[in-house]
Coordinates of N, CA, C and O in Angstrom, one line a residue:
X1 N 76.4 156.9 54.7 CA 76.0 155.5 54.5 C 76.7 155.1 53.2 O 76.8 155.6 52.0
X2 N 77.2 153.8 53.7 CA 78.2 153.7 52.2 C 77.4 152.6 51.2 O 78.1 152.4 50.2
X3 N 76.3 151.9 51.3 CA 75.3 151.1 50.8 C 74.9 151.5 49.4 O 74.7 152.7 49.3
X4 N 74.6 150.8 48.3 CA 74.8 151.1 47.0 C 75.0 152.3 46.7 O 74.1 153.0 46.3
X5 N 76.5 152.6 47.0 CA 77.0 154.0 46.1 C 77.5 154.0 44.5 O 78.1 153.2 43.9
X6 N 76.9 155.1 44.3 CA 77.1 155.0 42.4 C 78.6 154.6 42.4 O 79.3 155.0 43.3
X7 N 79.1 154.0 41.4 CA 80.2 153.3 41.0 C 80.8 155.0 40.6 O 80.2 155.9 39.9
X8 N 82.2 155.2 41.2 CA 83.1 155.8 40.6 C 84.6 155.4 40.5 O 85.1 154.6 41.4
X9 N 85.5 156.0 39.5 CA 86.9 155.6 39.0 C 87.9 155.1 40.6 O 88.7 154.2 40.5
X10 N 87.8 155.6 41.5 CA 89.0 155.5 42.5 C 88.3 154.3 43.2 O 88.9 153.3 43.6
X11 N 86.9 154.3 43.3 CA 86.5 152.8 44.2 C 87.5 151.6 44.0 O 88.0 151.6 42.9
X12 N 87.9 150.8 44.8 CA 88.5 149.2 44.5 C 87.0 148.4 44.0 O 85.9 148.9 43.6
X13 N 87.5 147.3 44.0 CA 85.9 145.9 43.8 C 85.8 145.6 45.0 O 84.6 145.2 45.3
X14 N 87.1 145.6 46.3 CA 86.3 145.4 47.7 C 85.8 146.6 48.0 O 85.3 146.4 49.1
X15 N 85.6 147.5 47.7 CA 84.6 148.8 48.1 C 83.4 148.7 47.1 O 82.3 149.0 47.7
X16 N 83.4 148.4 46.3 CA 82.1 147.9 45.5 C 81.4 147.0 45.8 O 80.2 147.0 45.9
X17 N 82.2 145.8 46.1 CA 81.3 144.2 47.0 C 81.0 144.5 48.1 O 80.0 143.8 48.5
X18 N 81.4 145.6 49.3 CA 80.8 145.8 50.2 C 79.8 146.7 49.9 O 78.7 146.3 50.2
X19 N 79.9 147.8 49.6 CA 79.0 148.9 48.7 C 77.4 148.1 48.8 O 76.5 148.3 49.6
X20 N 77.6 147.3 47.6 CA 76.7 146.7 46.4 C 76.1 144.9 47.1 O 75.3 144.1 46.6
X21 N 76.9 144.8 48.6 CA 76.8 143.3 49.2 C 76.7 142.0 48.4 O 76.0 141.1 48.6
X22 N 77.6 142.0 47.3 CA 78.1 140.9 46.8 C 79.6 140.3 47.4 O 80.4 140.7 48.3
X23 N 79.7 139.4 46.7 CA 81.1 138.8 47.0 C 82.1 139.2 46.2 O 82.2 138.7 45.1
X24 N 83.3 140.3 46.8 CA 84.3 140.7 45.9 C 85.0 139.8 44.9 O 85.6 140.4 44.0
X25 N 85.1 138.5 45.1 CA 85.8 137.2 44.5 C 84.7 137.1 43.0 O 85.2 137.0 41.9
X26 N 83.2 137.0 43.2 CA 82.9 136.9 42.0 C 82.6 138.2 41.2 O 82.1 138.2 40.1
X27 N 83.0 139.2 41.9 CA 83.2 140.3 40.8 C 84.8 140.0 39.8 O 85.0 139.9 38.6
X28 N 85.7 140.0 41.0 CA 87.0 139.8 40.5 C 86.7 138.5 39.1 O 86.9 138.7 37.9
X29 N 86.4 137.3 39.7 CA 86.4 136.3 39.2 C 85.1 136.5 37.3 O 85.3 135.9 36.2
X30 N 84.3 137.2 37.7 CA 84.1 137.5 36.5 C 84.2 138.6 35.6 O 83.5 138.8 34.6
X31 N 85.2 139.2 36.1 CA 86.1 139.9 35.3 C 87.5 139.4 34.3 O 88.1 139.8 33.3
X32 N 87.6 138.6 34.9 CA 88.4 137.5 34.9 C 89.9 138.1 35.0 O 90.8 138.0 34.2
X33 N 89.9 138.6 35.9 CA 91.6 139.5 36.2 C 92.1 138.7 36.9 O 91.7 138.4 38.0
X34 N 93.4 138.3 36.2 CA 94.5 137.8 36.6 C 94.7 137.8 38.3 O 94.1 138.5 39.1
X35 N 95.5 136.7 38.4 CA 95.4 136.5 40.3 C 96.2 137.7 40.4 O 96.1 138.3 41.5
X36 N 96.9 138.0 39.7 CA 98.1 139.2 40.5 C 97.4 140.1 40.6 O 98.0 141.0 41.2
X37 N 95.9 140.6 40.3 CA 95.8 141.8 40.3 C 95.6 142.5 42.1 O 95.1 142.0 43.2
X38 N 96.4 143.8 41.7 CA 96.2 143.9 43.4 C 94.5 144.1 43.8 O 93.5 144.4 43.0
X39 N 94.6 143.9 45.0 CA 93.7 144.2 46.1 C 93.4 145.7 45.8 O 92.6 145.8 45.0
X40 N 93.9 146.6 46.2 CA 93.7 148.2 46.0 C 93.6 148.7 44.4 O 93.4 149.9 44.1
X41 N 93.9 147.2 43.0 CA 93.4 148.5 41.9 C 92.3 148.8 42.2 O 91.5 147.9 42.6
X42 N 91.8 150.2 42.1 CA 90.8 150.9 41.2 C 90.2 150.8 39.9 O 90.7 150.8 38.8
X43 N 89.0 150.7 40.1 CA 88.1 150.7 38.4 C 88.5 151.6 37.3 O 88.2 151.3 36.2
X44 N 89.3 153.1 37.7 CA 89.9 153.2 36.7 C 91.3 152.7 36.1 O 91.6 152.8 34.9
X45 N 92.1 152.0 37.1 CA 92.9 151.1 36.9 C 92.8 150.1 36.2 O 93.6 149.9 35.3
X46 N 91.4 148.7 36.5 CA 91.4 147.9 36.0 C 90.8 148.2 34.4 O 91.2 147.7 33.3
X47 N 89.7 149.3 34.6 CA 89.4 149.6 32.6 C 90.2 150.1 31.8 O 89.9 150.1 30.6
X48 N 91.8 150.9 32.6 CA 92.5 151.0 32.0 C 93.3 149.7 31.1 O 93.7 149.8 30.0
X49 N 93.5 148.6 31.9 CA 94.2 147.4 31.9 C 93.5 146.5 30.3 O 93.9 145.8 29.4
X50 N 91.9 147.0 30.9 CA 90.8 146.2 30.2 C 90.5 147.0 28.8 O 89.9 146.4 27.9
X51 N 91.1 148.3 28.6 CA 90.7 148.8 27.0 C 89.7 149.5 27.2 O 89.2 150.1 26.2
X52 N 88.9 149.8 28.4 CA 87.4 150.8 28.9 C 87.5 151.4 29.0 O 88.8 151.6 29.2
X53 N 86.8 152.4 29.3 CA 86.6 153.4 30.1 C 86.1 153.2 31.3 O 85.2 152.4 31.4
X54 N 86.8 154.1 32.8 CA 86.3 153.4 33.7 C 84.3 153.7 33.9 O 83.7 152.9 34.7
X55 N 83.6 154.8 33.1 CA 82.3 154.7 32.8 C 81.6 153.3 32.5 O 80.7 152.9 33.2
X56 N 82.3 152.8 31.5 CA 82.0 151.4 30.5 C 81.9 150.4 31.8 O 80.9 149.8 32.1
X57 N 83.1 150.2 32.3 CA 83.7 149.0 33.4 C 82.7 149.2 34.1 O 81.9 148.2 34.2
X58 N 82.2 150.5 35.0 CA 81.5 151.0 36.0 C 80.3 150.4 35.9 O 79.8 149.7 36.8
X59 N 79.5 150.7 34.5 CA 77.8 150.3 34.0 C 77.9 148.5 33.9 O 76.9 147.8 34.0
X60 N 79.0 148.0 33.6 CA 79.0 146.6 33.5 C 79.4 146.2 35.2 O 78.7 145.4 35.8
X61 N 80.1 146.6 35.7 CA 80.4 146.0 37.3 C 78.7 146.5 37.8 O 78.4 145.7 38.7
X62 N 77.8 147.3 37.4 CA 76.8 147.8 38.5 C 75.5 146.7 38.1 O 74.6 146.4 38.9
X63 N 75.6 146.4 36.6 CA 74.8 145.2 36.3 C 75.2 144.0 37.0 O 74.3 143.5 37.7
X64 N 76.3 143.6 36.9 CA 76.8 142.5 37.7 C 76.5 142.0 39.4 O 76.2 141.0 40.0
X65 N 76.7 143.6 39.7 CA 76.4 144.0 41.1 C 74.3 143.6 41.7 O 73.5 143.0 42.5
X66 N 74.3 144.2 40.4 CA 72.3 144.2 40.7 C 72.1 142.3 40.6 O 71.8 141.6 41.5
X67 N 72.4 142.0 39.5 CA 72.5 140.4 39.3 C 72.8 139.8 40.8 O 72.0 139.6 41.7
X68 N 73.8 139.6 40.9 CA 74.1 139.1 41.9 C 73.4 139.4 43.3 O 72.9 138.5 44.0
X69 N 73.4 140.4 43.5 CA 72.2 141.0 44.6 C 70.8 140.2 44.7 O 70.3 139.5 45.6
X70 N 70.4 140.7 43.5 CA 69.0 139.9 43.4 C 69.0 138.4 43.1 O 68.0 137.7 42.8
X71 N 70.3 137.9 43.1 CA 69.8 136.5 43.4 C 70.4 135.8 44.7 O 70.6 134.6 44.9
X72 N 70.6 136.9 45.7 CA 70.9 136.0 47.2 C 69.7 136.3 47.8 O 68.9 137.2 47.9
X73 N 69.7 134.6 48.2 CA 68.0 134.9 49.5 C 67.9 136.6 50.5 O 67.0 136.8 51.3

């Protein structure tokens, strides 16, 4: 079952927004990553980009994830 799986480095954000049932666009979008970023980076890709660790990115994408969760009907 692939439904809130712990955040790790190789995941993309569309494997996380489906994971976590948010919308991959407002993860992207509040990350605020550039339009080019590809479709297939990985979280350790993007915290590389971002100066994190992909741990750090991971505990802030899974807050984000819970947020958003608990505020859809």
């Amino acid at each position: 079952d692939h439904v809130q799986q712990p955040l790790e480095g190789w995941m993309t954000l569309g494997y996380v927004a489906r994971s976590w049932e948010v919308p991959r666009q407002s993860l992207h979008d509040w990350l605020h990553l550039p339009p080019d970023t590809p479709r297939r980076a990985t979280i350790r890709e993007i915290a590389d980009n971002m100066g994190l660790s992909p741990a750090d990115l991971g505990a802030r994408l899974l807050a984000k994830a819970n947020s958003l969760h608990g505020s859809q009907p």
